[in-house]
Amino acid sequence: MITLAVNELIEDLTNNKIYRLLWIDETNTTSFVIDVESSKALPMLLKIRDLTQGVLEGIYVKVETQNGNQQRISRELTDKEREIRDNAWDLIKDLVQNVPSIFISELRGKEVKKLESEKQFAKATLYKYLRRYWQGGMTTNCLVPNYRNSGARGKTRKSGEKKRGRPRLGDTVGINVTKEITDIFRKAIKRYYLTDKKNTLTFTYKMMIKEFYAGEVRYENGLKYISILDENSIPTMAQFKYWYEKEFDIEQVVKKRDGIKSFERNNRAILGSSTYEALGPGSRYQIDATVADVYLISSYNSDWIVGRPIIYFVIDVYSHLITGMYIGFEGPSWAGIMMAIANAASDKKEFCNSYGINISNEWWPSAHLPEIILGDRGELEGYSVNSLINGLNISIENTPSFRPDWKGIVEKLFDTTQERIKSFLPGYIQTDFGERGAKDYRLEAKLTLEQYTKIIINFVLYYNKNYFMKNYIRDTGMIEDNVKPTPIELWKWGIHNRAGKLRKADSDTIRFYLMPRDKATVTSRGIKFKGMLYSCELAIKESWFVNARINKSWKVEISYDPRNMDNIYLHTNKESMFEVCSLLEHQERFKGKVIDEIEQLTRNERNDYKKEEHAILQEEVNLFGNIEAIVTESIQIANQTQSKNITKAKKTKSIRENRQVEKALQRELESFQLGIQLKNNQENIIDLKPNELDANTPETSLIKELFNKRRGMKRNE
């Protein structure tokens, strides 16, 4: 949380202005500030929320060095200085104590006007004292006149008539650097040098001369010509450079030109060592993720380009051994980082075997939990971290924003990895990616996620065994035992000589606390999660799916492994902590797939439906039109042929007999008769008048009569 206090200095990096906090209200919502360098500055209102947010975003930074007179009064004042100070204080003390009214323009104007008439002082003088008091730090010594400059080594000398410094070789004499000139220097430095354009000091000097030491301006042939003052009227480059080097230190300049975050990341002094922080293997792990510079294809369909995967590495700080890894499309996120930690604590022989790589445990000996994990704030925060801390007793440390150098070991490893293997990878992004005329490396993708993971596993095995760290600082014990500074040798030595930090736990317990958590929905069709359906013994035993159909669906808490979605793990209050839920048989297309590929499949299916949605709508509209046309025609025919004088009772009385007649006619019409062709391929239709369907006619005689008519028609054909 950012805490602000009255009298603090805040620099606005967008305009290189420095403000002093003059007042903060009791609710910590509003404040008044003043530009400490402007000769016309007056208090202005700023919201505390905007200030604190600006500090968090790097727009504002706190300035430690004091400006104004406070830093200068380290000596005994003269009687004249004390008199001027005290007179100025007597003049404004009632005004400045009337806060916050004095900071409000309208109220301040009235008070100054009133004091001007009472004390017989000019308004300009009153504002000069107020401004000096506010800008200097709101003490009485801020009112000491700023005209005494003592001469000594490293201090500015008082200007006089005689030119200071080494005499020039030519005929010119030059000028002394006065306060007015240093004010110009300061403006030029801020305007042209301390910016993200990174202009040179020479360019800054020339722009200063052009702007502040211009003489005659003339126009020739429509072009503007500026004549600068003569040599005896302008400061030299040497004077400008001397003042700059005396006024600014290198750290301040770099922070101004590149930004504080960039300075902390790239230019700060490196006085420590990450390895020195670790007491042995497992004392501290570093974890981080990066986007791989290669495009992959889907294992479902080789025509689908699925993008660039995320690589996670877990590094033991003490030995620099890669203790865990994860490659997928999670991230950088909690799900991905937890998969990497789970891998760090798992048996590597079993892990490698799952990818068809046979190793012994000595090749990759790490299968433990550490004491401390150092990671990025964005990923190692929140509910899942609390589960990790409480369930596995691991301490979590986070790096500040924009400070990847705090995880220097793992950061450097990413560069090493991609540099070693890039020449072999189809779909690898070269430095000209995206430039005009360059290849589209995405189209060269040939590797699936599984194949790329195999490549990285082989690299890890090579790195752990062979990476020779020339700059690794071995302690006395390592030197005596002649330990080779490779990760696996340092790990082995540390296990025997610096043990006690590594931890073991039941694999199911580790995975349960590491796996990401989510909500699934109990439906009548199964336990639904991300479009997949699962079931378990508990759900069947307690009739969950029947209840969901009769009543309604409900949510349950689950854990899952994004690398294999064959099972999810239902949280229970029982001793076992979880119930295994398996994919239903008709969900076999999801078996053995990682969650990224499953989500890719469902996205593609949604997109395919989206593409066809309009065409399907068009066909449905056509269907409705055809149905309406048939119904309309049927109504017209029925209205024309139906008798109007039949009662409702008579019309509904013989439905069963009518059905028998209709069924008999339908059978006759549909019966197969081989070798007989109908004239013009058309059926003769028997027209039964309503009066022929006498309800009193016996069913058998009516059917027989209809059959006879039908046979007679066929004989006539």
XYZ file of C-alpha atoms in Angstrom:
717
model
C 0.000 0.000 0.000
C 1.325 3.446 -0.970
C 1.507 5.899 1.954
C 1.756 9.627 1.264
C 2.722 12.300 3.774
C 2.651 16.079 3.871
C 5.872 17.703 2.590
C 6.834 14.693 0.431
C 8.118 15.364 -3.072
C 6.452 13.590 -5.996
C 7.886 13.744 -9.514
C 5.588 13.486 -12.538
C 7.617 11.561 -15.140
C 5.283 12.613 -17.952
C 6.305 16.268 -17.721
C 9.407 16.123 -15.465
C 7.776 18.321 -12.842
C 8.275 17.875 -9.101
C 5.405 18.596 -6.719
C 5.402 19.048 -2.962
C 2.466 17.733 -0.935
C 1.174 20.733 1.028
C -1.912 19.270 2.696
C -3.938 16.041 2.909
C -7.486 15.982 4.250
C -8.512 13.843 7.236
C -10.274 11.258 5.047
C -7.146 10.841 2.896
C -9.045 11.553 -0.311
C -7.827 14.980 -1.504
C -4.616 16.976 -1.333
C -3.015 20.225 -2.451
C 0.378 20.240 -4.186
C 2.686 22.835 -5.698
C 5.290 22.736 -8.467
C 8.565 23.324 -6.591
C 10.460 24.772 -9.576
C 7.989 27.049 -11.320
C 8.353 30.768 -10.599
C 4.600 31.197 -11.035
C 3.400 28.056 -9.269
C 0.367 28.063 -6.986
C -1.289 25.257 -5.006
C -3.505 22.926 -7.006
C -5.905 20.161 -6.025
C -5.094 16.476 -6.630
C -6.971 13.356 -5.505
C -5.005 10.978 -3.310
C -6.392 8.062 -5.333
C -4.859 9.494 -8.532
C -1.526 10.060 -6.801
C -1.276 6.555 -5.336
C -2.400 4.933 -8.599
C 0.177 6.995 -10.454
C 2.910 5.810 -8.098
C 1.833 2.180 -8.615
C 1.849 2.597 -12.403
C 5.206 4.372 -12.446
C 3.770 7.710 -13.615
C 4.755 9.361 -10.323
C 7.822 8.597 -8.216
C 8.791 9.796 -4.787
C 11.857 12.067 -4.765
C 14.170 11.711 -1.790
C 16.418 14.750 -2.352
C 15.057 17.969 -0.905
C 14.664 21.110 -2.963
C 14.516 24.698 -1.864
C 16.249 26.298 1.077
C 15.929 23.500 3.638
C 19.048 21.672 2.539
C 21.070 24.844 2.288
C 20.693 26.242 5.810
C 23.471 24.312 7.522
C 25.354 27.405 8.711
C 24.762 30.370 10.987
C 22.571 32.994 9.342
C 23.753 36.556 9.080
C 21.847 39.276 10.861
C 20.578 40.529 7.519
C 19.298 37.076 6.459
C 17.639 36.549 9.832
C 15.940 39.934 9.610
C 14.610 39.266 6.115
C 13.386 35.818 7.143
C 11.622 37.037 10.263
C 9.970 39.967 8.487
C 8.689 37.687 5.745
C 7.358 35.201 8.303
C 5.550 37.919 10.262
C 3.918 38.961 7.035
C 2.550 35.555 5.935
C 2.284 33.462 9.110
C -1.429 34.108 9.594
C -2.099 33.299 5.947
C -0.236 29.988 5.775
C -1.805 28.700 8.979
C -5.288 29.141 7.540
C -5.459 25.759 5.782
C -6.945 24.580 3.540
C -8.593 27.932 2.733
C -5.263 29.509 1.718
C -4.850 26.857 -0.991
C -8.157 27.752 -2.665
C -7.728 30.474 -5.281
C -10.825 32.574 -4.532
C -10.334 32.523 -0.757
C -6.606 33.165 -1.032
C -7.175 36.155 -3.305
C -9.445 37.796 -0.758
C -6.987 37.252 2.105
C -4.002 38.532 0.098
C -5.925 41.609 -0.977
C -6.930 42.291 2.624
C -3.352 41.854 3.895
C -2.042 44.008 1.041
C -4.121 46.965 2.233
C -3.385 46.384 5.926
C 0.380 45.866 5.738
C 1.046 48.100 2.753
C 2.908 45.387 0.884
C 2.685 44.663 -2.825
C 0.684 41.592 -3.833
C 3.656 40.295 -5.826
C 5.828 40.326 -2.690
C 3.232 38.429 -0.683
C 2.947 35.770 -3.392
C 6.740 35.546 -3.590
C 6.964 34.742 0.110
C 4.040 32.293 -0.006
C 5.552 30.505 -2.979
C 8.995 30.337 -1.351
C 7.466 28.980 1.845
C 5.409 26.279 0.101
C 8.050 25.264 -2.422
C 10.879 25.152 0.106
C 9.305 22.847 2.653
C 7.012 25.007 4.819
C 9.541 26.099 7.461
C 10.572 29.608 8.400
C 14.073 29.039 6.993
C 12.495 28.647 3.547
C 12.090 32.425 3.644
C 15.847 33.065 3.823
C 16.841 34.952 0.647
C 18.585 32.776 -1.901
C 21.530 34.985 -2.804
C 24.493 33.714 -0.810
C 26.746 31.198 -2.555
C 30.026 30.358 -0.909
C 33.072 29.413 -2.956
C 34.960 26.194 -2.229
C 35.920 22.952 -3.913
C 32.788 21.221 -5.175
C 30.628 24.246 -4.443
C 29.377 26.982 -6.728
C 31.471 30.134 -6.548
C 29.994 33.597 -6.395
C 30.106 35.425 -9.688
C 31.974 38.669 -9.942
C 33.253 40.958 -12.656
C 36.354 38.865 -13.330
C 35.992 35.756 -15.508
C 36.616 32.586 -13.486
C 38.389 29.515 -14.763
C 41.314 28.867 -17.069
C 42.024 31.668 -19.584
C 41.085 30.908 -23.187
C 43.710 30.486 -25.890
C 42.032 32.860 -28.339
C 40.968 36.451 -28.120
C 37.664 35.733 -26.441
C 37.098 35.929 -22.703
C 33.697 34.240 -22.194
C 31.214 34.601 -19.372
C 30.799 33.366 -15.852
C 28.020 30.865 -15.122
C 25.493 32.739 -13.028
C 22.310 31.529 -11.355
C 20.314 32.729 -14.348
C 22.499 30.645 -16.655
C 22.247 27.539 -14.466
C 18.477 27.957 -14.590
C 18.754 27.825 -18.374
C 21.036 24.765 -18.113
C 18.494 23.024 -15.933
C 15.640 23.764 -18.307
C 17.632 22.501 -21.297
C 18.621 19.282 -19.517
C 15.043 18.541 -18.564
C 13.624 19.485 -21.948
C 16.077 17.713 -24.236
C 18.221 15.275 -22.227
C 16.163 13.678 -19.466
C 13.601 12.232 -21.873
C 12.918 8.873 -23.463
C 14.325 10.213 -26.774
C 17.809 9.781 -25.260
C 19.415 12.774 -26.956
C 23.138 13.329 -26.471
C 24.527 16.023 -24.194
C 26.035 17.779 -27.211
C 22.669 17.892 -28.950
C 21.125 19.261 -25.754
C 23.749 22.025 -25.592
C 23.122 23.043 -29.200
C 19.350 23.122 -28.725
C 19.884 25.272 -25.621
C 21.962 27.763 -27.591
C 19.344 27.853 -30.346
C 16.514 28.498 -27.919
C 18.046 30.758 -25.269
C 20.989 32.493 -26.988
C 19.509 33.471 -30.309
C 20.286 36.941 -31.638
C 19.144 38.228 -35.006
C 16.542 36.241 -36.959
C 16.369 36.767 -40.722
C 14.722 35.126 -43.706
C 16.453 34.406 -46.995
C 14.642 32.775 -49.913
C 11.828 31.800 -47.581
C 14.171 30.085 -45.112
C 14.646 31.111 -41.486
C 18.173 31.839 -40.243
C 18.988 32.302 -36.565
C 22.178 34.111 -35.611
C 23.456 33.158 -32.167
C 25.120 35.615 -29.816
C 28.882 36.122 -29.961
C 31.292 33.870 -28.047
C 31.631 36.308 -25.153
C 27.876 36.121 -24.534
C 27.207 32.402 -24.454
C 28.386 29.601 -22.141
C 30.699 26.991 -23.594
C 30.095 23.291 -23.980
C 32.754 22.710 -21.305
C 30.909 24.928 -18.835
C 27.633 23.194 -19.642
C 29.160 19.721 -19.211
C 30.939 20.708 -15.984
C 27.687 21.973 -14.456
C 25.789 18.869 -15.644
C 28.286 16.429 -14.115
C 28.277 18.365 -10.845
C 24.501 18.620 -10.685
C 23.396 15.128 -11.762
C 24.654 11.678 -10.810
C 24.551 8.760 -13.254
C 21.835 6.855 -11.398
C 19.525 9.836 -11.475
C 20.094 10.321 -15.214
C 19.449 6.691 -16.124
C 16.257 6.636 -14.072
C 15.055 9.762 -15.862
C 15.945 8.602 -19.379
C 15.042 4.899 -19.112
C 12.608 4.814 -16.194
C 13.041 3.491 -12.669
C 11.778 0.012 -13.534
C 14.240 -0.305 -16.377
C 17.060 0.900 -14.133
C 16.208 -1.629 -11.428
C 16.063 -4.390 -14.012
C 19.056 -3.551 -16.196
C 21.379 -1.006 -14.577
C 21.333 -1.477 -10.824
C 24.473 -2.564 -9.023
C 24.775 -6.353 -8.648
C 26.312 -6.884 -5.249
C 24.743 -10.170 -4.199
C 24.260 -13.722 -5.385
C 21.076 -15.794 -5.648
C 23.033 -18.928 -4.797
C 24.328 -17.368 -1.586
C 20.725 -17.170 -0.304
C 20.340 -20.972 -0.411
C 21.685 -23.201 2.375
C 21.382 -26.487 0.482
C 19.295 -28.391 -2.081
C 15.626 -27.587 -1.589
C 16.268 -24.504 0.519
C 14.834 -22.307 -2.204
C 13.334 -22.990 -5.634
C 12.896 -20.367 -8.329
C 10.032 -20.781 -10.783
C 9.094 -18.841 -13.876
C 7.477 -19.167 -17.286
C 8.178 -17.898 -20.781
C 6.527 -18.198 -24.162
C 8.480 -20.552 -26.426
C 9.636 -19.173 -29.765
C 8.035 -21.986 -31.752
C 4.590 -22.691 -33.187
C 2.976 -26.099 -32.645
C 0.209 -28.079 -34.333
C -2.705 -29.973 -32.779
C -2.584 -33.698 -32.075
C -6.225 -33.855 -33.208
C -5.667 -32.352 -36.624
C -2.266 -31.548 -38.098
C -3.826 -28.689 -40.081
C -4.630 -26.838 -36.862
C -1.866 -24.459 -35.738
C -2.325 -24.123 -31.981
C 0.178 -21.358 -31.281
C 3.225 -21.059 -29.046
C 3.425 -23.078 -25.832
C 4.420 -21.847 -22.380
C 7.575 -23.323 -20.800
C 7.794 -23.538 -17.007
C 11.039 -24.366 -15.234
C 11.604 -24.956 -11.526
C 15.253 -24.400 -10.525
C 17.008 -25.277 -7.280
C 18.890 -22.113 -6.331
C 21.667 -23.962 -4.515
C 22.686 -26.336 -7.329
C 20.965 -24.718 -10.352
C 19.448 -28.144 -11.085
C 16.212 -28.117 -13.088
C 13.969 -29.869 -10.587
C 10.705 -29.607 -12.511
C 9.152 -28.492 -15.773
C 5.830 -28.123 -17.518
C 4.975 -27.308 -21.114
C 1.460 -26.418 -22.180
C -0.809 -23.548 -23.079
C -1.647 -22.638 -19.485
C -0.365 -19.324 -18.667
C 1.427 -17.832 -17.349
C -1.129 -18.867 -14.748
C -1.710 -20.757 -11.530
C -2.662 -23.926 -13.400
C 0.627 -23.983 -15.284
C 2.814 -23.090 -12.341
C 1.216 -25.760 -10.180
C 1.839 -28.381 -12.839
C 5.517 -27.430 -12.765
C 5.695 -27.727 -8.967
C 3.885 -31.063 -9.118
C 6.438 -32.268 -11.634
C 9.269 -31.072 -9.382
C 7.921 -33.275 -6.586
C 7.277 -36.328 -8.777
C 9.413 -39.297 -9.780
C 11.272 -38.315 -12.944
C 11.872 -41.866 -14.133
C 8.139 -42.436 -14.318
C 7.621 -39.007 -15.920
C 10.201 -39.623 -18.653
C 8.891 -43.124 -19.304
C 5.457 -41.661 -20.058
C 7.114 -39.884 -23.007
C 9.072 -42.944 -24.134
C 12.371 -41.782 -22.620
C 14.042 -44.389 -20.393
C 16.286 -43.059 -17.615
C 17.461 -44.083 -14.173
C 16.690 -41.994 -11.088
C 20.347 -40.901 -10.927
C 19.954 -39.029 -14.206
C 17.279 -36.752 -12.731
C 17.281 -37.230 -8.951
C 14.892 -34.464 -7.834
C 11.490 -35.616 -6.579
C 10.943 -33.327 -3.599
C 9.216 -30.245 -2.278
C 11.317 -27.216 -1.284
C 11.213 -25.061 1.802
C 10.638 -21.809 -0.138
C 9.367 -21.056 -3.647
C 10.191 -17.733 -5.294
C 7.918 -16.776 -8.180
C 6.012 -13.962 -9.843
C 3.428 -12.059 -7.844
C 0.753 -12.487 -10.515
C 0.815 -16.295 -10.408
C 1.710 -17.076 -6.804
C -1.136 -15.205 -5.175
C -4.694 -16.016 -4.267
C -6.773 -18.911 -2.995
C -4.686 -21.670 -4.584
C -1.546 -20.395 -2.877
C -3.271 -20.563 0.490
C -4.108 -24.188 -0.221
C -0.463 -24.854 -1.071
C 0.847 -23.120 2.047
C -1.633 -24.695 4.433
C -1.631 -28.166 2.898
C 2.075 -28.638 2.125
C 3.750 -26.094 4.457
C 5.687 -24.338 1.692
C 6.649 -20.678 2.081
C 5.900 -18.454 -0.908
C 7.974 -15.417 -1.879
C 7.066 -13.037 -4.686
C 9.284 -10.757 -6.738
C 8.323 -7.108 -7.134
C 6.817 -5.983 -10.435
C 9.268 -5.675 -13.331
C 12.058 -7.348 -11.364
C 12.761 -10.637 -13.168
C 16.401 -10.211 -12.154
C 15.414 -11.459 -8.695
C 14.932 -14.823 -10.400
C 18.113 -14.501 -12.424
C 18.957 -18.215 -12.521
C 15.724 -19.349 -14.115
C 15.534 -16.267 -16.354
C 18.958 -17.037 -17.825
C 17.967 -20.663 -18.340
C 15.201 -19.718 -20.784
C 17.729 -18.018 -23.056
C 20.063 -21.001 -22.839
C 17.290 -23.445 -23.693
C 15.980 -21.757 -26.809
C 19.444 -20.866 -28.086
C 20.581 -24.512 -27.979
C 17.617 -26.091 -29.758
C 16.250 -23.418 -32.113
C 18.141 -24.633 -35.193
C 16.333 -27.970 -35.118
C 12.747 -26.797 -34.664
C 10.331 -26.349 -37.578
C 8.105 -23.360 -36.900
C 10.766 -21.587 -34.809
C 10.427 -17.788 -34.892
C 13.510 -16.000 -36.193
C 14.394 -12.389 -35.418
C 12.822 -11.126 -38.672
C 9.391 -12.487 -37.767
C 6.681 -10.031 -38.763
C 8.933 -7.940 -40.988
C 7.983 -7.226 -44.558
C 9.124 -9.994 -46.892
C 10.014 -12.360 -44.040
C 8.735 -15.945 -43.846
C 5.568 -16.734 -41.984
C 7.123 -19.235 -39.567
C 3.694 -20.294 -38.333
C 3.133 -22.161 -41.579
C 6.244 -24.266 -40.936
C 4.857 -25.735 -37.690
C 5.225 -29.528 -37.552
C 5.598 -30.442 -33.859
C 2.789 -31.371 -31.481
C 2.841 -30.476 -27.807
C 3.927 -34.011 -26.888
C 6.798 -34.019 -29.380
C 8.032 -30.617 -28.243
C 7.889 -31.777 -24.612
C 10.125 -34.736 -25.506
C 12.677 -32.300 -26.945
C 12.692 -30.168 -23.790
C 13.042 -33.266 -21.574
C 16.150 -34.246 -23.526
C 17.531 -30.741 -23.100
C 16.894 -30.827 -19.329
C 18.733 -34.140 -18.992
C 21.668 -32.675 -20.926
C 21.664 -29.422 -18.945
C 21.568 -31.028 -15.495
C 24.507 -33.263 -16.316
C 26.734 -31.080 -18.479
C 26.102 -27.381 -17.860
C 29.474 -26.162 -16.501
C 29.021 -22.971 -14.463
C 32.278 -21.048 -14.675
C 31.034 -18.274 -12.381
C 29.554 -20.521 -9.691
C 31.097 -19.605 -6.332
C 32.019 -22.877 -4.626
C 32.427 -22.862 -0.869
C 35.433 -24.300 0.967
C 33.910 -27.772 1.312
C 33.202 -28.002 -2.408
C 36.726 -26.934 -3.261
C 38.220 -29.501 -0.881
C 36.097 -32.278 -2.440
C 36.825 -30.972 -5.949
C 33.130 -30.790 -6.844
C 32.569 -30.053 -10.508
C 30.249 -27.015 -10.840
C 27.520 -28.770 -12.817
C 23.945 -28.900 -11.500
C 23.762 -32.629 -10.868
C 27.162 -32.816 -9.119
C 26.336 -29.837 -6.907
C 22.974 -31.440 -6.078
C 24.564 -34.753 -5.128
C 27.212 -33.060 -2.978
C 24.607 -30.880 -1.318
C 22.402 -33.882 -0.482
C 25.276 -35.438 1.483
C 26.661 -32.274 3.027
C 23.857 -29.662 3.153
C 20.773 -31.832 3.651
C 17.644 -31.084 5.625
C 15.710 -28.722 3.381
C 14.108 -31.162 0.925
C 10.722 -32.630 1.807
C 8.793 -35.707 0.729
C 5.044 -36.233 0.851
C 2.514 -38.714 -0.461
C 2.167 -38.195 -4.194
C -1.644 -38.109 -4.123
C -1.586 -35.513 -1.346
C 0.882 -33.357 -3.273
C -1.146 -33.528 -6.450
C -4.391 -32.830 -4.655
C -3.073 -29.622 -3.091
C -1.262 -28.560 -6.245
C -3.992 -29.164 -8.789
C -6.092 -26.183 -9.820
C -9.581 -26.091 -8.335
C -12.852 -25.268 -10.026
C -16.595 -25.907 -9.963
C -18.354 -28.703 -11.875
C -22.110 -29.071 -12.394
C -24.105 -32.173 -11.446
C -26.661 -32.733 -14.235
C -28.962 -35.588 -15.204
C -26.416 -36.602 -17.861
C -23.385 -36.653 -15.564
C -20.969 -34.363 -13.722
C -20.262 -31.686 -16.327
C -16.940 -29.846 -16.478
C -15.741 -27.817 -19.493
C -18.155 -29.685 -21.749
C -17.067 -33.173 -20.591
C -19.225 -35.605 -18.605
C -17.981 -37.668 -15.653
C -19.372 -40.104 -13.110
C -18.213 -41.652 -9.838
C -19.323 -44.283 -7.340
C -20.488 -41.683 -4.822
C -22.747 -39.973 -7.372
C -24.350 -43.276 -8.425
C -24.722 -44.537 -4.867
C -26.483 -41.329 -3.764
C -28.585 -41.023 -6.978
C -27.181 -37.611 -7.899
C -28.196 -37.801 -11.555
C -31.786 -38.808 -10.770
C -32.061 -35.950 -8.283
C -30.646 -33.522 -10.842
C -33.304 -34.604 -13.365
C -36.189 -34.398 -10.912
C -35.106 -31.238 -9.135
C -32.297 -29.188 -10.656
C -28.537 -29.121 -11.192
C -26.057 -28.002 -8.534
C -22.350 -27.150 -8.269
C -19.612 -29.256 -6.671
C -15.965 -28.398 -5.988
C -13.383 -30.392 -7.920
C -9.659 -30.500 -8.666
C -8.238 -31.487 -12.040
C -4.979 -32.062 -13.863
C -4.877 -30.007 -17.084
C -2.395 -32.466 -18.608
C -4.849 -35.378 -18.567
C -8.600 -34.937 -18.294
C -9.525 -38.630 -18.052
C -10.364 -38.022 -14.382
C -11.393 -35.167 -12.147
C -11.335 -35.256 -8.355
C -14.437 -34.470 -6.351
C -13.795 -32.850 -2.966
C -15.393 -34.658 -0.044
C -15.503 -34.200 3.702
C -14.353 -37.743 4.236
C -10.957 -38.983 5.330
C -9.911 -39.700 1.730
C -10.410 -35.980 0.864
C -11.480 -36.713 -2.719
C -13.503 -39.057 -4.941
C -12.183 -39.983 -8.408
C -14.630 -39.193 -11.223
C -14.010 -40.801 -14.619
C -15.068 -39.836 -18.125
C -18.224 -41.568 -19.341
C -17.709 -44.123 -22.122
C -19.357 -42.029 -24.834
C -16.853 -39.230 -24.041
C -13.940 -41.293 -25.359
C -12.805 -38.597 -27.782
C -11.455 -36.674 -24.770
C -9.411 -39.570 -23.371
C -5.693 -38.948 -23.029
C -5.991 -35.302 -24.062
C -4.683 -32.213 -22.298
C -7.165 -29.504 -21.458
C -5.694 -27.120 -24.040
C -6.404 -29.523 -26.881
C -9.903 -30.215 -25.558
C -10.697 -26.517 -25.365
C -9.246 -26.068 -28.851
C -11.564 -28.821 -30.138
C -14.645 -27.329 -28.499
C -13.733 -23.858 -29.787
C -13.384 -25.196 -33.313
C -16.718 -26.996 -33.053
C -18.387 -23.824 -31.806
C -16.804 -21.882 -34.655
C -17.924 -24.504 -37.195
C -21.490 -24.228 -35.923
C -21.235 -20.455 -36.008
C -20.241 -20.590 -39.673
C -23.226 -22.826 -40.502
C -25.682 -21.052 -38.212
C -27.000 -18.686 -40.876
C -27.369 -21.442 -43.473
C -29.204 -23.615 -40.925
C -31.499 -20.696 -40.119
C -32.213 -20.270 -43.831
C -33.116 -23.963 -44.198
C -35.330 -23.783 -41.113
C -37.188 -20.799 -42.543
C -37.652 -22.762 -45.786
C -39.013 -25.694 -43.757
C -41.525 -23.450 -42.037
C -42.578 -22.081 -45.408
C -43.110 -25.560 -46.888
C -45.117 -26.702 -43.862
C -47.325 -23.615 -44.026
C -47.952 -24.151 -47.762
C -48.976 -27.787 -47.218
C -51.236 -26.876 -44.313
C -52.856 -24.046 -46.268
C -53.570 -26.321 -49.240
C -54.893 -29.074 -46.960
C -57.269 -26.681 -45.253
C -58.594 -25.479 -48.615
C -59.185 -29.052 -49.898
C -60.761 -30.149 -46.619
C -63.066 -27.133 -46.565
C -64.195 -27.899 -50.122
C -64.824 -31.636 -49.611
C -66.074 -31.868 -46.033
C -69.823 -32.017 -45.518
C -71.354 -29.181 -43.650
C -74.424 -31.023 -42.285
C -72.716 -33.804 -40.262
C -73.046 -33.382 -36.544
C -70.038 -33.374 -34.237
C -71.176 -36.571 -32.542
C -71.587 -38.393 -35.832
C -68.244 -37.137 -37.067
C -66.359 -38.451 -34.051
C -68.343 -41.654 -33.517
C -66.638 -43.973 -36.043
C -62.961 -42.965 -35.644
C -61.910 -46.565 -34.969
C -63.744 -47.950 -38.061
C -62.422 -45.111 -40.206
C -58.894 -45.906 -39.023
C -59.334 -49.573 -40.112
C -60.485 -48.500 -43.555
C -57.596 -46.057 -43.879
C -55.093 -48.678 -42.784
C -56.464 -51.241 -45.274
C -56.253 -48.749 -48.123
C -52.710 -47.812 -47.110
C -51.616 -51.445 -47.120
C -53.113 -51.944 -50.570
C -51.380 -48.899 -51.925
C -48.006 -49.758 -50.344
C -47.977 -53.508 -51.192
C -45.146 -54.692 -53.455
C -46.400 -56.006 -56.847
C -43.495 -57.104 -58.994
C -43.695 -56.906 -62.794
C -46.549 -54.410 -62.814
C -45.905 -50.848 -63.934
C -48.386 -48.077 -63.433
C -49.399 -45.973 -66.414
C -47.424 -42.740 -66.535
C -45.941 -43.798 -63.192
C -49.005 -42.468 -61.422
C -51.357 -44.075 -58.912
C -55.133 -44.037 -59.479
C -56.703 -42.479 -56.436
C -60.071 -43.775 -55.151
C -62.278 -40.869 -54.285
C -64.529 -41.789 -51.391
C -67.398 -39.416 -51.012
C -68.495 -38.650 -47.517
C -71.901 -40.246 -48.182
C -70.175 -43.531 -49.075
C -68.757 -43.722 -45.534
C -71.982 -44.681 -43.883
C -71.334 -45.400 -40.280
C -73.929 -48.176 -40.375
C -72.141 -50.074 -43.143
C -70.464 -53.166 -41.704
C -66.679 -52.826 -41.637
C -66.006 -56.026 -43.597
C -68.447 -55.241 -46.409
C -67.055 -51.732 -46.783
C -63.493 -52.955 -47.007
C -64.565 -55.684 -49.493
C -66.339 -53.110 -51.655
C -63.246 -50.911 -51.666
C -61.043 -53.855 -52.592
C -63.371 -54.751 -55.496
C -63.263 -51.233 -56.797
C -59.498 -51.293 -56.572
C -59.240 -54.622 -58.484
C -61.621 -53.367 -61.137
C -59.398 -50.377 -61.697
C -56.365 -52.556 -62.091
C -58.164 -54.860 -64.625
C -59.155 -51.855 -66.713
C -55.552 -50.752 -66.751
